[in-house]
Amino acid sequence: MAAGLAVAIAGCSSTNPYQRSARVDKPISQLGREEVHYAHAERLAGNLHGALAVLKDQRREWYDSLSTQARVRAVTQLGLLGVTAAALYSGLKSGVTSDHDKKRLALAGAAGFAAYSGSTWFVNPAQEQAYVEGMRELTCAMMNIEPLRMSAVQFSQMRQEREDLAKAINKLDKSLLEAEATERYGRDSKLAWAQVRVEARSALVRARKTLASSEQLADQLNNSGVTLMREGDLVFARVAARINAASKPITSPEVMASQAAGIIGSFRSVKIDVPSESNGGAGGGAGTPPTTSGAGDGGGAAGKQTKTTTTAAASKSLGSASMQELLAQVAALQKQQTAAAVKEAQRTREDRLEAQAKGQKPKADEATTARRLAAETADLYAARRPLSNRLLSFAEQRKSVERNGSCVGGVSAMSISPADDTKVAPGEAHEITVSGVTATPQVSVKGSASFEILVGPGVNQYMVRIKVAADAKGTVDVTISDRGLATEEVQLTVATAADK
C-alpha cells in the first residue's frame, strides 16, 4: 500500500506546479500550419486556429493536473481507511503482546503518516484553485475572441470587397469632380440632376466611413492569433503568481473582471458605420451658384453662320486693300466677333435660367452626366453593402461578448437615450440620458466639444451634457461606458450653415 501511494504521488504533475504547454512559445504562423496539417483544422484569419489550439492544450494540462491531484486525494483517503482499519483490528484483538503485532501496528502508523504527509505536500488547494481560475480565464479569452473568428477564405473575400469598394469610390469621385468642373449647383437647388449630385456626395461620405471601419476590422482580424496568445500569456502569469503567493488572497472579482476584458478593449475601437442607402435628399453640396457654359443650342448655328460670312467677306477684300484699310478691316472683324460672342453667351444664360425657372428637362449633356452619376452611385452602394453587413455582424457579436456576465463580472443594464447618431449645431448643448447604472458612467469625447455629467431625476440615472464648440466642424464622437461592462458610442455631426 505504501509503495502504491509512493508511485501515485511520484507520478503527480504537482511536483512541478508551473504547468505550461510546450507549444506556447512557438511562432503563431508555425502553430497555424501545424493545426492545419495534423489536426485538419479550419484555417482562420490571423492564424487564430493555432492560438485556440495552444490555449486548449494548456487548459487540458491544467485539467489533467487537477485530475491527478484528485486521484492522489482519493487514493490517500482509501489508503488511510485501510491502514486505520488494520490498526484497529490489530490493536483491539485480544492478546496483542507479540512482536509481530507490534511491528504491524508500527508499520501501519508509519504508512498512514507517510500517506497523510505526502498528500498534504503534493495536494495543494491553492494550486488547484489557481488552475481552476486559469481554466476559466482561458475559456473567457477564447469566448472574447469569437467576434474575430473568420475563416481565411472569408478574409480573402473581405479583402476583395475592400478593393472593389475603393475602386467604386475613386470612380464616382472622379465623375463627380468632372461634372462639377463644368457646372455647379447650389445646395438648395431643387433640380433633379442637382439632387443626383447631392446623393453621390452623401454616398461617398458613407462609403469612405465603411472603408475606414473595414480596414480597422481587417487589422484586428489579421492580428487575432497574436492577440489571443498575448492574453494567454497574461493568464499564465496570473496563475503562476497565484501559485507563488498561495498564502495570499486570491485576486478580487472586480480586478479579474477588468483583466478578463482585455481582448474586448483591443477591438472596441473599430467604428461601425450603420448602412443607410439614402439620405432623403439631404447632403453636402458645393454651395456655389450655377455658371453658364460656353455655348447653347439656341442661336449657335446662326452665330457660326454670321462668323463664316463675315470672315469670308473680309478675306475677299484683303487682297486688294492697302495697309491702313487692312488694319481697319481687322479691327472691325474683331469687334464683330466679340459682339457676337457676348450676345451668344447672354442668350445661353437667359435660356438656362428660363429652363431652371420653368423646371424644364436638362440638356442632353447634363442628362447624360446625371444618369452616369446615378448609376455609379448605385454601384457604390452595392459595393459597400457586403462590408456594411460584416461590420454590423461584428458589432452584434462584440456587444454579446461585452454583456457576457460570466467573463466580465456581470451583465450590464446600462442604456442611453437618444442612442442614434444625430446632427447638432455649433454651440449647441446635446443631452444624453444614461439609465441602469449604479455608479457614475465613464465618458470620453473626441472632437471640438466638452462634457459634464449630471445626476438624473430617476434612480440610477445620469445626464451627460455635450457642449459643442461654437467653431466646431466635422463630427464629435461620444463614448459612454459602464465601468468597462458595456460601451455605447454616439456620433454627433456638426451641421453647417449651408446644411440648414
Coordinates of C-alpha atoms in Angstrom, one line a residue:
M1 CA 0.0 0.0 0.0
A2 CA 2.8 2.4 0.9
A3 CA 4.5 1.5 -2.4
G4 CA 1.3 2.2 -4.3
L5 CA 0.9 5.6 -2.7
A6 CA 4.5 6.5 -3.4
V7 CA 4.1 5.6 -7.1
A8 CA 0.9 7.6 -7.3
I9 CA 2.5 10.6 -5.6
A10 CA 5.7 10.4 -7.6
G11 CA 3.7 10.5 -10.9
C12 CA 1.7 13.5 -9.8
S13 CA 2.2 16.5 -12.0
S14 CA 2.0 18.7 -8.9
T15 CA 5.7 18.0 -8.4
N16 CA 6.1 21.0 -10.9
P17 CA 3.1 23.3 -10.2
Y18 CA 4.0 25.7 -13.0
Q19 CA 2.4 23.7 -15.8
R20 CA 2.9 25.2 -19.3
S21 CA 2.3 23.8 -22.7
A22 CA 5.4 23.1 -24.8
R23 CA 3.8 24.7 -27.8
V24 CA 3.2 28.1 -26.2
D25 CA 6.5 29.6 -27.3
K26 CA 6.2 28.6 -30.9
P27 CA 5.6 31.3 -33.6
I28 CA 1.9 31.8 -34.4
S29 CA 2.4 31.0 -38.1
Q30 CA 4.0 27.7 -37.2
L31 CA 1.2 26.8 -34.9
G32 CA -1.3 27.6 -37.6
R33 CA 0.5 25.3 -40.1
E34 CA 0.7 22.5 -37.6
E35 CA -3.0 22.7 -36.8
V36 CA -4.0 22.6 -40.5
H37 CA -1.6 19.7 -41.2
Y38 CA -2.0 17.5 -38.2
A39 CA -5.4 18.4 -36.8
H40 CA -7.2 19.2 -40.1
A41 CA -8.5 22.4 -38.5
E42 CA -10.1 25.1 -40.5
R43 CA -7.7 27.9 -41.3
L44 CA -8.8 31.2 -39.7
A45 CA -7.7 34.7 -40.3
G46 CA -4.6 35.8 -38.3
N47 CA -3.7 32.1 -37.6
L48 CA -6.4 32.2 -34.9
H49 CA -6.9 28.4 -35.2
G50 CA -3.3 27.9 -34.0
A51 CA -3.7 30.1 -30.9
L52 CA -7.0 28.4 -30.0
A53 CA -5.4 25.0 -30.2
V54 CA -2.5 26.0 -27.9
L55 CA -4.8 27.5 -25.3
K56 CA -6.9 24.3 -25.4
D57 CA -3.7 22.3 -24.8
Q58 CA -2.8 24.5 -21.8
R59 CA -6.3 24.2 -20.4
R60 CA -6.1 20.4 -20.9
E61 CA -2.8 20.2 -18.9
W62 CA -4.2 22.1 -16.0
Y63 CA -7.3 19.8 -16.1
D64 CA -5.0 16.8 -16.1
S65 CA -3.1 18.2 -13.1
L66 CA -6.4 18.7 -11.3
S67 CA -7.4 15.2 -12.1
T68 CA -4.1 13.8 -10.8
Q69 CA -4.4 15.7 -7.6
A70 CA -8.0 14.4 -7.2
R71 CA -6.8 10.9 -7.7
V72 CA -4.0 11.3 -5.1
R73 CA -6.5 12.6 -2.6
A74 CA -8.9 9.8 -3.2
V75 CA -6.2 7.1 -3.1
T76 CA -4.8 8.6 0.1
Q77 CA -8.2 8.6 1.8
L78 CA -8.8 5.0 0.8
G79 CA -5.3 4.0 2.0
L80 CA -5.8 5.8 5.3
L81 CA -9.1 4.0 5.8
G82 CA -7.3 0.6 5.1
V83 CA -4.4 1.4 7.4
T84 CA -6.7 2.6 10.2
A85 CA -8.9 -0.5 9.9
A86 CA -5.9 -2.8 10.1
A87 CA -4.5 -0.9 13.1
L88 CA -7.9 -1.0 14.9
Y89 CA -8.1 -4.7 14.2
S90 CA -4.6 -5.4 15.4
G91 CA -4.9 -3.2 18.4
L92 CA -8.3 -4.3 19.6
K93 CA -8.0 -8.0 19.2
S94 CA -7.1 -9.9 22.4
G95 CA -3.6 -10.8 23.2
V96 CA -1.7 -8.0 21.4
T97 CA 1.6 -8.8 23.0
S98 CA 3.7 -10.4 20.3
D99 CA 6.5 -8.6 18.5
H100 CA 4.8 -9.4 15.2
D101 CA 1.6 -7.5 16.2
K102 CA 3.7 -4.6 17.5
K103 CA 5.6 -4.4 14.2
R104 CA 2.3 -4.5 12.3
L105 CA 1.0 -1.6 14.3
A106 CA 4.2 0.4 13.8
L107 CA 4.1 -0.3 10.1
A108 CA 0.5 0.8 9.8
G109 CA 1.3 4.0 11.7
A110 CA 4.3 4.8 9.5
A111 CA 2.3 4.1 6.3
G112 CA -0.6 6.3 7.5
F113 CA 1.8 9.1 8.5
A114 CA 3.6 8.9 5.1
A115 CA 0.4 8.9 3.1
Y116 CA -1.1 11.8 5.0
S117 CA 2.1 13.8 4.9
G118 CA 2.6 13.1 1.2
S119 CA -1.0 14.1 0.3
T120 CA -0.7 17.2 2.3
W121 CA 2.5 18.1 0.5
F122 CA 1.5 17.3 -3.0
V123 CA -2.2 18.2 -3.0
N124 CA -2.3 22.0 -2.7
P125 CA -5.7 23.5 -2.6
A126 CA -4.4 27.0 -3.5
Q127 CA -2.7 25.5 -6.6
E128 CA -5.9 23.7 -7.5
Q129 CA -7.8 27.0 -7.2
A130 CA -5.2 28.7 -9.4
Y131 CA -5.7 26.1 -12.1
V132 CA -9.5 26.4 -11.9
E133 CA -9.2 30.2 -12.3
G134 CA -6.7 29.8 -15.1
M135 CA -9.0 27.4 -17.0
R136 CA -11.9 29.8 -16.6
E137 CA -9.8 32.8 -17.8
L138 CA -8.6 30.8 -20.9
T139 CA -12.1 29.9 -21.7
C140 CA -13.2 33.5 -21.4
A141 CA -10.3 34.6 -23.6
M142 CA -11.5 32.2 -26.3
M143 CA -15.1 33.4 -25.9
N144 CA -14.0 37.0 -26.1
I145 CA -12.1 36.5 -29.4
E146 CA -15.2 35.0 -31.1
P147 CA -16.1 38.3 -32.9
L148 CA -12.8 38.0 -34.7
R149 CA -13.3 34.4 -35.7
M150 CA -13.3 34.5 -39.5
S151 CA -12.1 31.8 -42.0
A152 CA -9.2 32.6 -44.2
V153 CA -11.5 32.2 -47.3
Q154 CA -13.9 34.9 -45.9
F155 CA -11.0 37.1 -45.0
S156 CA -9.8 36.9 -48.6
Q157 CA -13.3 37.8 -49.8
M158 CA -13.3 40.7 -47.5
R159 CA -10.0 41.9 -48.9
Q160 CA -11.5 41.8 -52.4
E161 CA -14.6 43.6 -51.2
R162 CA -12.5 46.4 -49.8
E163 CA -10.6 46.7 -53.1
D164 CA -13.9 46.8 -55.0
L165 CA -15.3 49.5 -52.7
A166 CA -12.1 51.6 -53.1
K167 CA -12.4 51.3 -56.9
A168 CA -16.1 52.4 -56.8
I169 CA -15.2 55.3 -54.5
N170 CA -12.5 56.5 -56.9
K171 CA -14.7 56.1 -59.9
L172 CA -17.6 58.1 -58.5
D173 CA -15.3 60.7 -57.0
K174 CA -13.7 61.2 -60.4
S175 CA -17.0 61.5 -62.2
L176 CA -18.4 64.0 -59.7
L177 CA -15.3 66.2 -60.0
E178 CA -15.5 66.1 -63.7
A179 CA -19.2 67.1 -63.6
E180 CA -18.6 70.0 -61.2
A181 CA -15.7 71.2 -63.2
T182 CA -18.1 72.4 -65.9
E183 CA -21.3 73.1 -63.9
R184 CA -22.0 73.6 -60.2
Y185 CA -25.4 73.9 -58.5
G186 CA -26.3 75.4 -55.2
R187 CA -27.0 73.3 -52.2
D188 CA -30.7 74.3 -52.1
S189 CA -31.2 73.6 -55.8
K190 CA -34.4 71.5 -56.4
L191 CA -33.4 70.3 -59.9
A192 CA -33.4 66.6 -60.3
W193 CA -29.9 66.4 -61.8
A194 CA -28.6 68.6 -58.9
Q195 CA -30.1 66.2 -56.3
V196 CA -28.3 63.3 -58.0
R197 CA -25.0 65.0 -57.2
V198 CA -26.1 65.5 -53.6
E199 CA -26.9 61.8 -53.3
A200 CA -23.5 61.0 -54.8
R201 CA -21.7 63.1 -52.3
S202 CA -23.6 61.5 -49.4
A203 CA -22.8 58.1 -50.8
L204 CA -19.1 58.9 -50.9
V205 CA -19.1 60.0 -47.3
R206 CA -20.8 56.8 -46.1
A207 CA -18.6 54.6 -48.3
R208 CA -15.4 56.2 -47.0
K209 CA -16.5 55.6 -43.4
T210 CA -17.3 52.0 -44.2
L211 CA -13.9 51.5 -45.9
A212 CA -12.1 53.0 -42.9
S213 CA -14.0 50.8 -40.5
S214 CA -13.4 47.7 -42.5
E215 CA -9.7 48.5 -42.6
Q216 CA -9.7 48.7 -38.8
L217 CA -11.5 45.4 -38.6
A218 CA -9.1 43.8 -41.1
D219 CA -6.2 44.8 -38.9
Q220 CA -7.9 43.2 -35.8
L221 CA -8.6 40.1 -37.8
N222 CA -5.1 39.8 -39.1
N223 CA -3.7 40.1 -35.5
S224 CA -6.3 37.9 -33.8
G225 CA -4.0 35.0 -33.2
V226 CA -1.3 37.2 -31.7
T227 CA -3.9 39.0 -29.6
L228 CA -5.2 35.7 -28.2
M229 CA -1.7 34.4 -27.4
R230 CA -0.8 37.6 -25.5
E231 CA -4.0 37.2 -23.5
G232 CA -3.0 33.6 -22.8
D233 CA 0.5 34.7 -21.6
L234 CA -1.2 37.1 -19.2
V235 CA -3.3 34.2 -17.9
F236 CA -0.2 32.0 -17.4
A237 CA 1.5 34.8 -15.5
R238 CA -1.6 35.3 -13.2
V239 CA -1.8 31.6 -12.5
A240 CA 1.9 31.4 -11.7
A241 CA 1.5 34.4 -9.4
R242 CA -1.4 32.8 -7.5
I243 CA 0.6 29.6 -7.1
N244 CA 3.7 31.5 -5.9
A245 CA 1.6 33.5 -3.4
A246 CA -0.6 30.7 -2.2
S247 CA -0.8 32.2 1.2
K248 CA -2.0 35.5 -0.2
P249 CA -5.7 36.3 -1.0
I250 CA -6.9 35.4 -4.5
T251 CA -7.4 38.4 -6.8
S252 CA -10.8 40.1 -6.2
P253 CA -13.6 39.5 -8.7
E254 CA -13.5 43.2 -9.7
V255 CA -9.9 43.1 -10.7
M256 CA -10.4 39.8 -12.5
A257 CA -13.3 41.3 -14.4
S258 CA -11.1 44.1 -15.8
Q259 CA -8.3 41.6 -16.7
A260 CA -10.7 39.2 -18.5
A261 CA -12.0 42.0 -20.7
G262 CA -8.5 42.7 -22.2
I263 CA -9.4 41.3 -25.6
I264 CA -12.6 43.3 -25.8
G265 CA -10.7 46.5 -25.4
S266 CA -8.4 45.6 -28.3
F267 CA -11.2 45.7 -30.9
R268 CA -13.6 48.1 -29.2
S269 CA -12.0 51.0 -31.2
V270 CA -13.5 49.7 -34.5
K271 CA -16.1 52.2 -35.6
I272 CA -19.3 50.6 -37.0
D273 CA -21.0 52.6 -39.8
V274 CA -24.7 51.8 -39.9
P275 CA -25.6 51.1 -43.6
S276 CA -28.0 53.7 -45.0
E277 CA -28.8 53.6 -48.6
S278 CA -30.2 57.2 -49.0
N279 CA -30.0 60.5 -47.2
G280 CA -33.5 61.5 -48.2
G281 CA -32.3 64.4 -50.3
A282 CA -30.1 65.9 -47.7
G283 CA -26.4 66.2 -48.1
G284 CA -23.4 68.3 -48.9
G285 CA -23.1 70.5 -52.0
A286 CA -20.7 72.9 -53.5
G287 CA -22.8 75.9 -52.4
T288 CA -21.8 78.0 -55.4
P289 CA -24.3 79.5 -57.9
P290 CA -24.6 77.8 -61.3
T291 CA -22.4 79.2 -64.0
T292 CA -23.1 79.4 -67.7
S293 CA -21.5 77.2 -70.3
G294 CA -19.6 78.4 -73.4
A295 CA -22.4 77.9 -76.0
G296 CA -26.0 76.7 -76.1
D297 CA -28.2 75.1 -78.7
G298 CA -30.4 78.1 -79.4
G299 CA -28.6 80.6 -81.7
G300 CA -25.5 78.6 -82.0
A301 CA -25.8 77.7 -85.7
A302 CA -26.8 81.3 -86.6
G303 CA -23.8 82.7 -84.8
K304 CA -21.5 80.3 -86.6
Q305 CA -23.0 81.3 -90.0
T306 CA -22.5 85.0 -89.2
K307 CA -18.9 84.4 -88.3
T308 CA -18.3 82.5 -91.5
T309 CA -19.9 85.1 -93.7
T310 CA -18.0 88.0 -92.1
T311 CA -14.7 86.1 -92.3
A312 CA -15.3 85.3 -96.0
A313 CA -16.1 88.9 -96.9
A314 CA -13.1 90.2 -95.0
S315 CA -10.7 87.7 -96.6
K316 CA -12.1 88.5 -100.1
S317 CA -11.3 92.2 -99.7
L318 CA -7.9 91.8 -98.0
G319 CA -6.1 91.0 -101.2
S320 CA -6.6 94.4 -102.9
A321 CA -6.7 96.6 -99.7
S322 CA -3.9 98.9 -98.5
M323 CA -2.2 98.6 -95.1
Q324 CA -4.5 101.1 -93.4
E325 CA -7.6 99.6 -94.9
L326 CA -6.3 96.2 -93.8
L327 CA -5.8 97.2 -90.2
A328 CA -9.3 98.8 -90.1
Q329 CA -10.9 95.7 -91.5
V330 CA -9.1 93.5 -88.9
A331 CA -10.3 95.8 -86.1
A332 CA -13.8 95.7 -87.4
L333 CA -13.7 91.9 -87.7
Q334 CA -12.5 91.5 -84.1
K335 CA -15.2 93.9 -82.9
Q336 CA -17.9 91.9 -84.7
Q337 CA -16.6 88.6 -83.3
T338 CA -16.5 89.9 -79.7
A339 CA -20.1 91.3 -80.0
A340 CA -21.3 88.0 -81.4
A341 CA -19.7 86.0 -78.6
V342 CA -21.1 88.3 -75.9
K343 CA -24.6 88.1 -77.5
E344 CA -24.4 84.4 -77.7
A345 CA -23.3 84.0 -74.1
Q346 CA -26.1 86.2 -72.9
R347 CA -28.6 84.2 -74.9
T348 CA -27.3 81.0 -73.5
R349 CA -27.6 82.3 -69.9
E350 CA -31.1 83.5 -70.5
D351 CA -32.1 80.1 -71.9
R352 CA -30.6 78.3 -69.0
L353 CA -32.2 80.5 -66.3
E354 CA -35.5 80.2 -68.1
A355 CA -35.3 76.4 -68.2
Q356 CA -34.4 76.3 -64.5
A357 CA -37.3 78.6 -63.6
K358 CA -39.8 76.6 -65.6
G359 CA -38.5 73.2 -64.4
Q360 CA -37.7 72.1 -67.9
K361 CA -35.7 69.0 -68.6
P362 CA -31.9 69.3 -68.6
K363 CA -29.9 69.4 -71.8
A364 CA -28.5 66.3 -73.3
D365 CA -25.1 66.5 -71.7
E366 CA -26.5 67.3 -68.3
A367 CA -28.9 64.4 -68.5
T368 CA -26.1 62.0 -69.6
T369 CA -24.0 63.2 -66.7
A370 CA -26.8 62.8 -64.2
R371 CA -27.6 59.3 -65.4
R372 CA -23.9 58.3 -65.2
L373 CA -23.6 59.6 -61.6
A374 CA -26.8 57.9 -60.6
A375 CA -25.6 54.6 -62.0
E376 CA -22.2 54.9 -60.3
T377 CA -23.9 55.9 -57.0
A378 CA -25.9 52.7 -57.2
D379 CA -22.8 50.7 -57.9
L380 CA -21.1 52.3 -54.9
Y381 CA -23.9 51.3 -52.6
A382 CA -23.8 47.7 -54.0
A383 CA -20.0 47.6 -53.4
R384 CA -20.4 48.9 -49.8
R385 CA -23.2 46.6 -48.7
P386 CA -21.2 43.4 -48.1
L387 CA -18.7 45.3 -45.9
S388 CA -21.5 47.0 -44.0
N389 CA -23.1 43.6 -43.3
R390 CA -19.8 42.3 -42.0
L391 CA -19.3 45.3 -39.7
L392 CA -22.9 45.0 -38.3
S393 CA -22.4 41.3 -37.6
F394 CA -19.1 42.1 -35.9
A395 CA -20.8 44.8 -33.8
E396 CA -23.6 42.4 -32.6
Q397 CA -21.1 39.8 -31.6
R398 CA -19.0 42.4 -29.8
K399 CA -22.0 43.5 -27.8
S400 CA -22.9 39.9 -26.9
V401 CA -19.3 39.4 -25.6
E402 CA -19.3 42.6 -23.6
R403 CA -22.6 41.6 -21.9
N404 CA -21.3 38.1 -21.0
G405 CA -21.7 38.2 -17.3
S406 CA -19.6 35.0 -16.7
C407 CA -16.5 36.6 -18.1
V408 CA -16.7 40.3 -17.4
G409 CA -18.2 40.2 -13.9
G410 CA -21.9 40.7 -14.6
V411 CA -24.4 41.7 -17.2
S412 CA -24.7 45.5 -17.7
A413 CA -28.2 47.1 -17.6
M414 CA -26.9 50.4 -19.0
S415 CA -29.0 52.1 -21.7
I416 CA -28.7 55.5 -23.2
S417 CA -31.3 57.8 -24.9
P418 CA -31.1 59.0 -27.5
A419 CA -28.8 56.3 -28.8
D420 CA -28.8 57.2 -32.5
D421 CA -26.3 59.4 -34.3
T422 CA -27.7 62.9 -34.8
K423 CA -26.9 66.4 -36.1
V424 CA -26.1 69.3 -33.8
A425 CA -25.4 73.0 -34.4
P426 CA -22.2 74.8 -33.4
G427 CA -22.5 76.0 -29.8
E428 CA -25.4 73.6 -29.1
A429 CA -25.7 71.5 -25.9
H430 CA -26.8 67.9 -26.6
E431 CA -28.1 65.8 -23.7
I432 CA -27.9 62.1 -23.4
T433 CA -29.7 60.2 -20.6
V434 CA -27.8 57.2 -19.1
S435 CA -30.0 54.8 -17.2
G436 CA -29.4 51.5 -15.3
V437 CA -26.0 52.3 -13.8
T438 CA -25.1 52.1 -10.2
A439 CA -22.1 54.4 -10.5
T440 CA -21.1 57.5 -12.4
P441 CA -20.6 56.4 -16.1
Q442 CA -17.3 57.0 -17.8
V443 CA -17.5 59.4 -20.7
S444 CA -15.0 60.4 -23.3
V445 CA -15.4 63.0 -26.1
K446 CA -13.3 63.2 -29.3
G447 CA -13.8 66.4 -31.2
S448 CA -14.4 70.1 -30.6
A449 CA -16.7 69.6 -27.6
S450 CA -16.7 69.3 -23.8
F451 CA -19.0 67.4 -21.5
E452 CA -20.4 67.4 -18.0
I453 CA -22.1 64.6 -16.0
L454 CA -25.2 65.5 -14.0
V455 CA -27.3 63.3 -11.7
G456 CA -30.6 62.4 -13.4
P457 CA -34.1 62.7 -11.9
G458 CA -34.6 58.9 -11.8
V459 CA -33.0 56.2 -9.8
N460 CA -29.6 55.0 -11.2
Q461 CA -29.8 57.7 -13.9
Y462 CA -27.4 60.3 -15.1
M463 CA -27.4 63.1 -17.6
V464 CA -24.4 63.6 -20.0
R465 CA -24.4 67.1 -21.5
I466 CA -22.2 67.5 -24.5
K467 CA -21.3 71.2 -25.2
V468 CA -20.3 71.6 -28.9
A469 CA -17.8 74.4 -29.5
A470 CA -19.0 77.5 -31.4
D471 CA -16.4 76.9 -34.1
A472 CA -16.8 73.2 -34.3
K473 CA -16.7 71.4 -37.6
G474 CA -17.0 67.8 -38.8
T475 CA -18.0 65.2 -36.2
V476 CA -17.9 64.7 -32.4
D477 CA -17.5 61.1 -31.1
V478 CA -19.0 60.4 -27.7
T479 CA -18.2 57.1 -25.8
I480 CA -20.2 56.2 -22.7
S481 CA -19.0 53.2 -20.6
D482 CA -20.5 51.4 -17.6
R483 CA -17.1 50.9 -15.9
G484 CA -15.9 48.5 -18.5
L485 CA -19.0 46.2 -18.6
A486 CA -20.7 47.9 -21.6
T487 CA -19.9 50.6 -24.0
E488 CA -22.1 52.7 -26.2
E489 CA -21.0 55.2 -28.9
V490 CA -22.8 58.1 -30.4
Q491 CA -21.6 60.3 -33.3
L492 CA -22.7 63.9 -33.5
T493 CA -22.4 65.6 -36.9
V494 CA -21.9 69.4 -36.7
A495 CA -24.3 71.0 -39.2
T496 CA -23.0 74.0 -41.1
A497 CA -25.0 77.0 -42.2
A498 CA -25.5 75.5 -45.6
D499 CA -27.0 72.3 -44.1
K500 CA -29.8 74.4 -42.7

